[in-house]
PDB file of C-alpha atoms in Angstrom:
ATOM      1  CA  VAL A   1      98.764 101.419  99.544  1.00  0.00           C
ATOM      2  CA  THR A   2     102.078 103.233 100.197  1.00  0.00           C
ATOM      3  CA  LEU A   3     100.217 106.859 100.063  1.00  0.00           C
ATOM      4  CA  ALA A   4      97.247 105.601 102.584  1.00  0.00           C
ATOM      5  CA  GLY A   5     100.148 103.920 104.598  1.00  0.00           C
ATOM      6  CA  TYR A   6     102.106 107.771 104.600  1.00  0.00           C
ATOM      7  CA  ALA A   7      98.440 109.198 105.824  1.00  0.00           C
ATOM      8  CA  TYR A   8      97.968 106.468 108.137  1.00  0.00           C
ATOM      9  CA  ALA A   9     101.408 107.774 109.656  1.00  0.00           C
ATOM     10  CA  HIS A  10     100.544 111.303 109.498  1.00  0.00           C
ATOM     11  CA  LEU A  11      97.586 111.036 111.108  1.00  0.00           C
ATOM     12  CA  LEU A  12      98.797 108.914 114.178  1.00  0.00           C
ATOM     13  CA  GLY A  13     101.742 110.929 114.589  1.00  0.00           C
ATOM     14  CA  ARG A  14      99.194 113.678 115.581  1.00  0.00           C
ATOM     15  CA  VAL A  15      98.207 111.725 118.544  1.00  0.00           C
ATOM     16  CA  ARG A  16     100.441 113.307 121.460  1.00  0.00           C
ATOM     17  CA  ARG A  17     100.836 110.516 123.175  1.00  0.00           C
ATOM     18  CA  LEU A  18     103.894 108.557 122.098  1.00  0.00           C
ATOM     19  CA  GLU A  19     102.585 105.192 123.845  1.00  0.00           C
ATOM     20  CA  LEU A  20      99.463 105.508 122.537  1.00  0.00           C
ATOM     21  CA  GLN A  21     101.001 105.746 119.037  1.00  0.00           C
ATOM     22  CA  VAL A  22     103.213 102.633 119.926  1.00  0.00           C
ATOM     23  CA  ALA A  23     100.351 100.534 121.041  1.00  0.00           C
ATOM     24  CA  VAL A  24      98.149 101.883 117.881  1.00  0.00           C
ATOM     25  CA  HIS A  25     100.471 100.858 115.549  1.00  0.00           C
ATOM     26  CA  LEU A  26     101.081  97.460 117.503  1.00  0.00           C
ATOM     27  CA  LEU A  27      97.809  96.731 117.164  1.00  0.00           C
ATOM     28  CA  MET A  28      97.424  97.116 113.377  1.00  0.00           C
ATOM     29  CA  SER A  29     100.423  94.750 113.333  1.00  0.00           C
ATOM     30  CA  ILE A  30      98.874  92.218 115.347  1.00  0.00           C
ATOM     31  CA  GLY A  31      96.220  92.572 112.760  1.00  0.00           C
ATOM     32  CA  ALA A  32      98.038  92.204 109.895  1.00  0.00           C
ATOM     33  CA  ALA A  33      99.346  89.341 111.042  1.00  0.00           C
ATOM     34  CA  PHE A  34      96.683  87.648 110.927  1.00  0.00           C
ATOM     35  CA  SER A  35      96.169  87.925 107.315  1.00  0.00           C
ATOM     36  CA  LEU A  36      99.718  86.231 107.031  1.00  0.00           C
ATOM     37  CA  PRO A  37     101.034  83.742 105.279  1.00  0.00           C
ATOM     38  CA  PHE A  38      98.973  85.353 102.469  1.00  0.00           C
ATOM     39  CA  THR A  39      98.979  83.925  99.024  1.00  0.00           C
ATOM     40  CA  ALA A  40      97.565  85.087  95.858  1.00  0.00           C
ATOM     41  CA  PRO A  41      94.772  82.559  95.254  1.00  0.00           C
ATOM     42  CA  ASP A  42      93.741  81.181  91.919  1.00  0.00           C
ATOM     43  CA  ILE A  43      92.617  84.096  89.786  1.00  0.00           C
ATOM     44  CA  THR A  44      89.551  82.750  87.534  1.00  0.00           C
ATOM     45  CA  VAL A  45      88.098  85.263  85.146  1.00  0.00           C
ATOM     46  CA  SER A  46      84.423  86.894  86.411  1.00  0.00           C
ATOM     47  CA  GLU A  47      82.913  88.154  83.723  1.00  0.00           C
ATOM     48  CA  THR A  48      81.126  90.365  85.759  1.00  0.00           C
ATOM     49  CA  LEU A  49      83.799  92.580  87.138  1.00  0.00           C
ATOM     50  CA  ASP A  50      86.632  93.832  85.323  1.00  0.00           C
ATOM     51  CA  PRO A  51      90.002  91.943  85.465  1.00  0.00           C
ATOM     52  CA  ALA A  52      92.284  95.048  86.590  1.00  0.00           C
ATOM     53  CA  LEU A  53      89.302  95.756  89.576  1.00  0.00           C
ATOM     54  CA  GLU A  54      89.515  92.474  90.339  1.00  0.00           C
ATOM     55  CA  VAL A  55      93.116  92.150  90.417  1.00  0.00           C
ATOM     56  CA  LEU A  56      92.995  95.270  93.032  1.00  0.00           C
ATOM     57  CA  GLN A  57      90.722  93.310  95.057  1.00  0.00           C
ATOM     58  CA  ILE A  58      92.282  90.339  95.511  1.00  0.00           C
ATOM     59  CA  LEU A  59      95.682  92.367  96.233  1.00  0.00           C
ATOM     60  CA  LEU A  60      93.944  94.792  98.546  1.00  0.00           C
ATOM     61  CA  THR A  61      92.401  91.892 100.558  1.00  0.00           C
ATOM     62  CA  THR A  62      95.286  89.797 100.815  1.00  0.00           C
ATOM     63  CA  ALA A  63      98.237  92.092 101.230  1.00  0.00           C
ATOM     64  CA  GLY A  64      96.317  95.351 101.604  1.00  0.00           C
ATOM     65  CA  LEU A  65      96.898  95.776 105.497  1.00  0.00           C
ATOM     66  CA  PRO A  66     100.511  94.502 105.700  1.00  0.00           C
ATOM     67  CA  CYS A  67     101.421  96.568 103.072  1.00  0.00           C
ATOM     68  CA  LEU A  68      99.704  99.763 104.801  1.00  0.00           C
ATOM     69  CA  VAL A  69     101.729  99.006 107.924  1.00  0.00           C
ATOM     70  CA  LEU A  70     104.892  98.771 106.716  1.00  0.00           C
ATOM     71  CA  ALA A  71     104.053 101.584 104.768  1.00  0.00           C
ATOM     72  CA  GLY A  72     103.630 104.132 107.510  1.00  0.00           C
ATOM     73  CA  THR A  73     106.784 102.092 109.758  1.00  0.00           C
ATOM     74  CA  SER A  74     109.428 104.581 108.040  1.00  0.00           C
ATOM     75  CA  THR A  75     107.311 107.983 108.687  1.00  0.00           C
ATOM     76  CA  LEU A  76     106.442 106.610 112.316  1.00  0.00           C
ATOM     77  CA  THR A  77     109.814 105.581 113.236  1.00  0.00           C
ATOM     78  CA  GLN A  78     111.155 108.625 111.877  1.00  0.00           C
ATOM     79  CA  LEU A  79     108.859 110.689 114.569  1.00  0.00           C
ATOM     80  CA  TRP A  80     109.436 108.611 117.131  1.00  0.00           C
ATOM     81  CA  TRP A  81     113.146 109.119 116.708  1.00  0.00           C
ATOM     82  CA  VAL A  82     112.824 113.094 116.781  1.00  0.00           C
ATOM     83  CA  ARG A  83     110.719 112.940 119.970  1.00  0.00           C
ATOM     84  CA  CYS A  84     113.668 110.955 121.780  1.00  0.00           C
ATOM     85  CA  ARG A  85     116.457 113.264 119.874  1.00  0.00           C
ATOM     86  CA  PRO A  86     115.157 116.690 119.317  1.00  0.00           C
ATOM     87  CA  THR A  87     118.541 117.549 117.833  1.00  0.00           C
ATOM     88  CA  ARG A  88     119.127 114.634 115.645  1.00  0.00           C
ATOM     89  CA  THR A  89     118.242 114.531 112.225  1.00  0.00           C
ATOM     90  CA  PRO A  90     116.339 111.102 111.343  1.00  0.00           C
ATOM     91  CA  TYR A  91     116.931 111.623 107.856  1.00  0.00           C
ATOM     92  CA  ARG A  92     119.283 108.518 107.991  1.00  0.00           C
ATOM     93  CA  LEU A  93     116.581 106.067 108.711  1.00  0.00           C
ATOM     94  CA  TYR A  94     114.779 107.267 106.003  1.00  0.00           C
ATOM     95  CA  ALA A  95     118.176 106.218 103.736  1.00  0.00           C
ATOM     96  CA  ALA A  96     118.035 102.771 105.081  1.00  0.00           C
ATOM     97  CA  SER A  97     114.406 102.255 104.734  1.00  0.00           C
ATOM     98  CA  ASN A  98     115.345 102.938 100.763  1.00  0.00           C
ATOM     99  CA  ALA A  99     118.283 101.001 100.977  1.00  0.00           C
ATOM    100  CA  GLY A 100     116.386  98.157 102.715  1.00  0.00           C
ATOM    101  CA  SER A 101     113.690  98.461 100.069  1.00  0.00           C
ATOM    102  CA  LEU A 102     115.671  98.104  96.931  1.00  0.00           C
ATOM    103  CA  LEU A 103     117.333  94.963  98.881  1.00  0.00           C
ATOM    104  CA  GLY A 104     114.336  93.488  98.998  1.00  0.00           C
ATOM    105  CA  LEU A 105     112.841  94.078  95.821  1.00  0.00           C
ATOM    106  CA  LEU A 106     116.549  92.829  94.422  1.00  0.00           C
ATOM    107  CA  LEU A 107     116.421  89.094  96.827  1.00  0.00           C
ATOM    108  CA  SER A 108     112.603  88.847  96.229  1.00  0.00           C
ATOM    109  CA  THR A 109     112.990  88.988  92.316  1.00  0.00           C
ATOM    110  CA  LEU A 110     116.375  87.353  91.882  1.00  0.00           C
ATOM    111  CA  VAL A 111     116.026  84.634  94.163  1.00  0.00           C
ATOM    112  CA  PHE A 112     113.564  84.014  96.452  1.00  0.00           C
ATOM    113  CA  ASP A 113     111.220  83.717  93.201  1.00  0.00           C
ATOM    114  CA  SER A 114     113.558  81.495  91.597  1.00  0.00           C
ATOM    115  CA  VAL A 115     114.287  79.397  94.775  1.00  0.00           C
ATOM    116  CA  LEU A 116     111.039  79.213  96.670  1.00  0.00           C
ATOM    117  CA  SER A 117     107.788  78.354  95.972  1.00  0.00           C
ATOM    118  CA  ARG A 118     104.579  80.648  96.618  1.00  0.00           C
ATOM    119  CA  ILE A 119     103.670  78.791  99.595  1.00  0.00           C
ATOM    120  CA  ASP A 120     106.811  78.941 101.187  1.00  0.00           C
ATOM    121  CA  GLN A 121     107.632  82.465 100.042  1.00  0.00           C
ATOM    122  CA  GLY A 122     104.151  83.504 102.054  1.00  0.00           C
ATOM    123  CA  ARG A 123     105.584  81.377 105.379  1.00  0.00           C
ATOM    124  CA  TYR A 124     108.870  83.077 104.963  1.00  0.00           C
ATOM    125  CA  TRP A 125     106.839  86.346 104.597  1.00  0.00           C
ATOM    126  CA  ALA A 126     104.648  85.880 107.841  1.00  0.00           C
ATOM    127  CA  ALA A 127     108.074  85.094 109.622  1.00  0.00           C
ATOM    128  CA  CYS A 128     109.912  88.410 108.637  1.00  0.00           C
ATOM    129  CA  PHE A 129     106.838  90.171 109.099  1.00  0.00           C
ATOM    130  CA  ALA A 130     106.635  88.554 112.889  1.00  0.00           C
ATOM    131  CA  LEU A 131     110.362  89.681 113.157  1.00  0.00           C
ATOM    132  CA  TYR A 132     109.198  93.157 112.316  1.00  0.00           C
ATOM    133  CA  GLY A 133     106.756  93.215 115.068  1.00  0.00           C
ATOM    134  CA  MET A 134     109.374  92.312 117.716  1.00  0.00           C
ATOM    135  CA  ALA A 135     111.264  94.927 116.362  1.00  0.00           C
ATOM    136  CA  MET A 136     108.403  97.652 116.480  1.00  0.00           C
ATOM    137  CA  LEU A 137     107.784  96.467 120.151  1.00  0.00           C
ATOM    138  CA  ALA A 138     111.266  97.029 120.676  1.00  0.00           C
ATOM    139  CA  ALA A 139     111.835 100.338 118.933  1.00  0.00           C
ATOM    140  CA  GLY A 140     108.469 101.425 120.187  1.00  0.00           C
ATOM    141  CA  THR A 141     109.110 100.632 123.450  1.00  0.00           C
ATOM    142  CA  LEU A 142     112.707 102.479 123.446  1.00  0.00           C
ATOM    143  CA  ALA A 143     111.299 105.342 121.961  1.00  0.00           C
ATOM    144  CA  ALA A 144     108.121 105.927 124.807  1.00  0.00           C
ATOM    145  CA  LEU A 145     111.191 105.729 127.471  1.00  0.00           C
ATOM    146  CA  GLY A 146     113.539 107.846 125.996  1.00  0.00           C
ATOM    147  CA  GLN A 147     111.353 110.497 124.734  1.00  0.00           C
ATOM    148  CA  GLN A 148     111.946 114.193 125.632  1.00  0.00           C
ATOM    149  CA  PRO A 149     109.994 116.669 127.406  1.00  0.00           C
ATOM    150  CA  ALA A 150     107.395 118.453 124.729  1.00  0.00           C
ATOM    151  CA  GLY A 151     109.003 121.708 125.231  1.00  0.00           C
ATOM    152  CA  ALA A 152     112.649 120.405 124.283  1.00  0.00           C
ATOM    153  CA  ALA A 153     114.373 122.792 121.833  1.00  0.00           C
ATOM    154  CA  ASN A 154     115.955 122.171 118.745  1.00  0.00           C
ATOM    155  CA  ALA A 155     119.274 123.800 119.343  1.00  0.00           C
ATOM    156  CA  GLU A 156     120.198 124.078 115.721  1.00  0.00           C
ATOM    157  CA  SER A 157     122.425 127.083 115.359  1.00  0.00           C
ATOM    158  CA  ALA A 158     121.755 129.894 111.931  1.00  0.00           C
ATOM    159  CA  ASP A 159     125.272 128.264 110.292  1.00  0.00           C
ATOM    160  CA  ASP A 160     123.347 124.672 110.905  1.00  0.00           C
ATOM    161  CA  LYS A 161     120.315 125.654 109.524  1.00  0.00           C
ATOM    162  CA  ARG A 162     121.991 126.929 106.469  1.00  0.00           C
ATOM    163  CA  ALA A 163     124.116 123.923 105.498  1.00  0.00           C
ATOM    164  CA  SER A 164     121.072 121.954 106.177  1.00  0.00           C
ATOM    165  CA  ARG A 165     118.978 124.579 103.008  1.00  0.00           C
ATOM    166  CA  TRP A 166     121.614 123.336 101.138  1.00  0.00           C
ATOM    167  CA  LEU A 167     121.868 119.695 101.067  1.00  0.00           C
ATOM    168  CA  TRP A 168     117.916 119.901 100.905  1.00  0.00           C
ATOM    169  CA  LEU A 169     118.799 121.053  97.346  1.00  0.00           C
ATOM    170  CA  VAL A 170     121.835 119.423  96.075  1.00  0.00           C
ATOM    171  CA  LEU A 171     121.418 116.000  97.509  1.00  0.00           C
ATOM    172  CA  PRO A 172     118.211 115.254  95.487  1.00  0.00           C
ATOM    173  CA  PHE A 173     120.239 117.498  92.283  1.00  0.00           C
ATOM    174  CA  CYS A 174     122.511 114.772  92.848  1.00  0.00           C
ATOM    175  CA  GLY A 175     120.302 111.856  92.421  1.00  0.00           C
ATOM    176  CA  SER A 176     118.498 113.530  89.522  1.00  0.00           C
ATOM    177  CA  VAL A 177     122.475 113.963  87.771  1.00  0.00           C
ATOM    178  CA  LEU A 178     123.009 110.603  88.183  1.00  0.00           C
ATOM    179  CA  LEU A 179     119.950 108.822  86.975  1.00  0.00           C
ATOM    180  CA  LEU A 180     119.747 111.262  84.102  1.00  0.00           C
ATOM    181  CA  GLY A 181     123.792 110.144  83.403  1.00  0.00           C
ATOM    182  CA  PHE A 182     122.828 106.405  83.674  1.00  0.00           C
ATOM    183  CA  THR A 183     119.948 106.436  81.529  1.00  0.00           C
ATOM    184  CA  ALA A 184     122.111 108.356  78.988  1.00  0.00           C
ATOM    185  CA  ARG A 185     124.657 105.705  79.160  1.00  0.00           C
ATOM    186  CA  LEU A 186     122.319 102.756  79.136  1.00  0.00           C
ATOM    187  CA  THR A 187     120.369 104.468  76.052  1.00  0.00           C
ATOM    188  CA  SER A 188     123.266 105.212  74.270  1.00  0.00           C
ATOM    189  CA  GLN A 189     124.799 101.575  74.634  1.00  0.00           C
ATOM    190  CA  PHE A 190     122.756 100.327  71.935  1.00  0.00           C
TER     191      PHE A 190
END
């Protein structure tokens, strides 16, 4: 679903009119909201369908559209940011998105699963999705109002480009080194 969300954002990003992008994304969000609150139905074993395919079918029909819309959001908001501020980099939004995903994963696993029932989790998820929809409406409206003309040039100097290329090389390397160091430390303790 994540890959489909990226493809959706890529295709929608090719639309020239930002207002149309915002409208389509909001319509997709409203459509996704009608499938909420979703809770997994009681699963019964089917003798005619492979269990893995049955679980995939349940996930796609209950959470597919909301997850597709959410997966495309980061890419779309970065694109909108660039259209409003062509000289500024949008990648801190990507970092914030990753931090939010990690926080959500930790909270879901450590707090919500142990405190809330499945039905309450679905209700809270629906309420948070409604807040998301309002935030996207505000962000899309601000982006549409603040977009730069199509010919706005990126005034990045040659030194800035070299520094940017250097950062693109060094920063992923740092993440890989930290992961390798953490893994080595963790596995050497047992």
